[in-house]
CSV table of C-alpha atoms in Angstrom, one decimal:
chain,number,residue,atom,x,y,z
A,1,ASN,CA,43.7,-17.8,-21.2
A,2,ASN,CA,40.2,-19.3,-21.7
A,3,SER,CA,38.8,-18.1,-18.4
A,4,PHE,CA,37.5,-14.9,-20.0
A,5,ARG,CA,36.0,-16.6,-23.0
A,6,PRO,CA,32.8,-18.5,-22.1
A,7,ASN,CA,32.4,-21.7,-24.2
A,8,ALA,CA,35.8,-21.1,-25.8
A,9,THR,CA,37.2,-23.7,-28.1
A,10,PRO,CA,40.8,-23.9,-29.5
A,11,ASN,CA,39.5,-22.4,-32.8
A,12,SER,CA,37.3,-19.7,-31.4
A,13,ARG,CA,38.2,-16.1,-31.9
A,14,PRO,CA,38.9,-14.0,-28.8
A,15,PHE,CA,36.5,-11.2,-28.0
A,16,THR,CA,36.3,-8.5,-25.4
A,17,ILE,CA,33.4,-7.9,-23.1
A,18,GLU,CA,33.3,-4.4,-21.7
A,19,LEU,CA,31.9,-4.1,-18.2
A,20,ALA,CA,30.9,-1.1,-16.1
A,21,CYS,CA,31.5,-1.3,-12.3
A,22,LYS,CA,29.5,0.9,-9.9
A,23,ALA,CA,31.2,1.0,-6.4
A,24,PHE,CA,29.4,1.9,-3.2
A,25,ILE,CA,30.6,2.2,0.3
A,26,VAL,CA,27.9,0.8,2.7
A,27,ARG,CA,28.3,2.1,6.2
A,28,SER,CA,26.8,1.2,9.5
A,29,GLU,CA,27.3,3.2,12.7
A,30,GLU,CA,25.9,0.4,14.8
A,31,GLY,CA,28.5,-2.2,14.0
A,32,GLU,CA,29.0,-5.3,11.8
A,33,THR,CA,25.7,-7.1,12.5
A,34,PRO,CA,23.4,-4.3,11.1
A,35,LEU,CA,25.8,-3.9,8.2
A,36,ARG,CA,25.5,-7.6,7.3
A,37,LEU,CA,21.7,-7.4,7.6
A,38,THR,CA,21.7,-4.4,5.1
A,39,LEU,CA,24.0,-6.3,2.7
A,40,THR,CA,21.8,-9.4,3.0
A,41,GLU,CA,18.7,-7.4,2.2
A,42,GLY,CA,20.4,-5.7,-0.7
A,43,ASP,CA,21.6,-9.1,-2.1
A,44,ALA,CA,18.1,-10.5,-1.9
A,45,GLU,CA,16.7,-7.4,-3.7
A,46,LEU,CA,19.3,-7.6,-6.4
A,47,LYS,CA,18.6,-11.3,-7.0
A,48,ARG,CA,14.8,-10.6,-7.1
A,49,LEU,CA,15.3,-7.8,-9.6
A,50,ARG,CA,17.7,-9.9,-11.8
A,51,SER,CA,15.1,-12.7,-11.9
A,52,LEU,CA,12.3,-10.3,-12.8
A,53,LEU,CA,14.2,-8.2,-15.4
A,54,SER,CA,16.9,-10.4,-16.9
A,55,ASP,CA,14.8,-11.6,-19.9
A,56,PRO,CA,15.5,-9.1,-22.8
A,57,ALA,CA,12.5,-10.4,-24.7
A,58,VAL,CA,10.2,-9.2,-22.0
A,59,HIS,CA,12.3,-6.1,-20.8
A,60,PRO,CA,14.4,-5.0,-23.8
A,61,HIS,CA,15.2,-1.6,-22.4
A,62,VAL,CA,16.3,-2.7,-18.9
A,63,LEU,CA,20.0,-3.5,-18.2
A,64,SER,CA,20.2,-5.4,-14.9
A,65,TYR,CA,23.3,-6.2,-13.0
A,66,ALA,CA,25.1,-9.3,-14.0
A,67,ARG,CA,27.1,-9.7,-10.8
A,68,TRP,CA,27.8,-8.0,-7.5
A,69,VAL,CA,30.7,-8.4,-5.1
A,70,VAL,CA,30.9,-7.4,-1.4
A,71,GLY,CA,34.4,-6.4,-0.3
A,72,GLN,CA,36.1,-6.9,3.0
A,73,SER,CA,35.0,-5.0,6.1
A,74,SER,CA,36.9,-1.9,7.2
A,75,SER,CA,36.8,-3.2,10.7
A,76,PRO,CA,39.9,-4.9,12.3
A,77,ASN,CA,40.2,-8.7,12.4
A,78,PRO,CA,38.7,-9.1,15.9
A,79,PRO,CA,35.0,-8.6,16.1
A,80,THR,CA,34.2,-5.0,16.6
A,81,PRO,CA,32.1,-3.9,19.5
A,82,VAL,CA,28.5,-2.8,19.0
A,83,ASN,CA,28.1,0.8,17.9
A,84,THR,CA,31.5,0.9,16.2
A,85,PRO,CA,31.2,2.4,12.7
A,86,VAL,CA,32.1,-0.1,10.0
A,87,ALA,CA,32.0,0.0,6.2
A,88,ARG,CA,32.2,-2.4,3.2
A,89,PRO,CA,32.5,-1.7,-0.4
A,90,VAL,CA,29.9,-3.2,-2.8
A,91,TYR,CA,30.8,-3.5,-6.5
A,92,LEU,CA,27.9,-3.9,-9.0
A,93,LEU,CA,28.9,-5.2,-12.5
A,94,ARG,CA,26.9,-4.8,-15.7
A,95,GLN,CA,27.5,-4.7,-19.4
A,96,HIS,CA,29.0,-1.4,-20.7
A,97,ALA,CA,26.9,0.8,-23.0
A,98,HIS,CA,28.0,3.3,-25.6
A,99,ALA,CA,27.0,6.5,-23.8
A,100,SER,CA,24.6,7.9,-21.3
A,101,LEU,CA,21.7,10.1,-22.3
A,102,SER,CA,23.5,13.0,-20.6
A,103,ASP,CA,26.6,12.4,-22.7
A,104,ARG,CA,24.7,12.1,-25.9
A,105,LEU,CA,22.6,15.3,-25.3
A,106,MET,CA,25.9,17.3,-25.0
A,107,SER,CA,27.8,15.7,-27.9
A,108,ARG,CA,27.8,16.6,-31.6
A,109,PRO,CA,26.1,15.8,-33.9
A,110,PHE,CA,23.1,16.9,-31.7
A,111,LEU,CA,20.0,14.6,-31.7
A,112,THR,CA,17.4,15.3,-34.3
A,113,LEU,CA,13.8,15.7,-33.5
A,114,ILE,CA,13.0,12.1,-34.7
A,115,GLU,CA,15.9,10.7,-32.6
A,116,LYS,CA,14.6,12.6,-29.5
A,117,ASN,CA,11.1,11.2,-30.1
A,118,TRP,CA,12.5,7.6,-30.5
A,119,ILE,CA,14.5,7.9,-27.3
A,120,THR,CA,11.4,9.3,-25.4
A,121,TYR,CA,9.2,6.5,-26.7
A,122,GLN,CA,11.7,3.8,-25.6
A,123,LEU,CA,12.1,5.5,-22.2
A,124,LEU,CA,8.4,5.5,-21.6
A,125,LYS,CA,8.2,1.8,-22.7
A,126,ALA,CA,11.1,1.0,-20.3
A,127,VAL,CA,9.4,2.7,-17.3
A,128,GLN,CA,6.1,1.0,-18.2
A,129,SER,CA,7.9,-2.4,-18.3
A,130,LEU,CA,9.4,-1.8,-14.9
A,131,HIS,CA,6.1,-0.7,-13.4
A,132,ASP,CA,4.3,-3.7,-14.9
A,133,VAL,CA,6.4,-6.0,-12.7
A,134,GLY,CA,6.0,-3.7,-9.6
A,135,VAL,CA,9.5,-2.2,-9.8
A,136,CYS,CA,10.2,1.5,-9.2
A,137,HIS,CA,13.6,2.7,-10.4
A,138,GLY,CA,13.9,5.2,-7.5
A,139,HIS,CA,16.5,7.5,-9.1
A,140,LEU,CA,16.0,7.8,-12.9
A,141,THR,CA,18.3,10.5,-14.3
A,142,THR,CA,20.0,11.1,-17.7
A,143,GLU,CA,23.1,9.3,-16.2
A,144,ASN,CA,21.0,6.1,-15.7
A,145,VAL,CA,19.6,6.1,-19.2
A,146,LEU,CA,22.1,4.5,-21.5
A,147,LEU,CA,22.2,4.5,-25.2
A,148,THR,CA,23.8,2.1,-27.6
A,149,SER,CA,25.6,3.3,-30.8
A,150,TRP,CA,22.3,3.1,-32.6
A,151,ASN,CA,20.3,5.0,-29.9
A,152,TRP,CA,18.7,1.9,-28.3
A,153,VAL,CA,17.6,2.9,-24.8
A,154,LEU,CA,18.7,0.9,-21.7
A,155,ILE,CA,17.7,1.9,-18.2
A,156,SER,CA,20.5,0.9,-15.8
A,157,ASP,CA,21.1,1.0,-12.0
A,158,VAL,CA,17.8,-0.6,-11.1
A,159,GLY,CA,18.2,-1.7,-7.5
A,160,CYS,CA,20.9,0.8,-6.6
A,161,GLN,CA,18.6,2.8,-4.4
A,162,HIS,CA,18.8,0.0,-1.8
A,163,TYR,CA,22.4,1.0,-1.1
A,164,LYS,CA,21.7,4.8,-1.1
A,165,PRO,CA,21.0,6.4,2.3
A,166,VAL,CA,17.4,7.0,3.3
A,167,VAL,CA,18.2,9.8,5.7
A,168,LEU,CA,20.9,12.4,5.1
A,169,PRO,CA,22.3,14.7,7.8
A,170,ASP,CA,20.9,18.2,7.9
A,171,ASP,CA,24.2,19.8,8.7
A,172,ASP,CA,26.6,18.1,6.3
A,173,PRO,CA,26.1,18.4,2.5
A,174,ARG,CA,28.9,15.9,1.6
A,175,GLU,CA,26.5,12.9,1.6
A,176,TRP,CA,24.1,14.8,-0.7
A,177,ILE,CA,26.9,15.8,-3.0
A,178,HIS,CA,28.3,12.2,-3.0
A,179,TRP,CA,25.0,10.5,-3.8
A,180,PHE,CA,23.0,13.0,-5.8
A,181,GLU,CA,25.3,15.5,-7.5
A,182,GLY,CA,28.2,13.3,-8.3
A,183,ARG,CA,28.3,11.2,-11.5
A,184,GLY,CA,27.2,7.7,-10.7
A,185,GLY,CA,28.4,7.7,-7.1
A,186,GLU,CA,32.0,8.8,-7.9
A,187,ASP,CA,33.7,10.9,-5.2
A,188,VAL,CA,33.1,14.6,-5.6
A,189,SER,CA,35.0,17.1,-3.5
A,190,ARG,CA,33.9,20.7,-3.2
A,191,GLU,CA,35.9,23.4,-1.5
């Protein structure tokens, strides 16, 4: 099937492209219209970031999203009344990297001092490159710093902060655990 091989010819060799998918559930307590507005704003922000950061010659340490897909609404087929909670999944796709900095810091062989210095230098250059175009990552962690097999640093998840909540409830820690203690937005349940 040539659909997965761009510019494929009958004699070209097949290759595999590994992708990473980050899934979010975007909710609105006020109904479908505010949810669509949030998704439209998020789409515009992701397009802006991709246009700013997609040139690897200018931003060699930034891995922007290649594609994003908004899933179907959780609301029933008829239009939902105002103030009815609705949710939609958002899937962000990017190229897969060898490991995160968190994974690499915990695996053997441990990083040498020169490797740590090299990673730190690249990380500082990556943050400078983002700030030079007026972009703030918003949630830079060791999970969002990716490494290739030869320790080339790539900052990922630029633009995800748009889908993360701005306000968290004071009396329910589940949202905090989901967004800030889980690995990459995966579901974490604590008893």
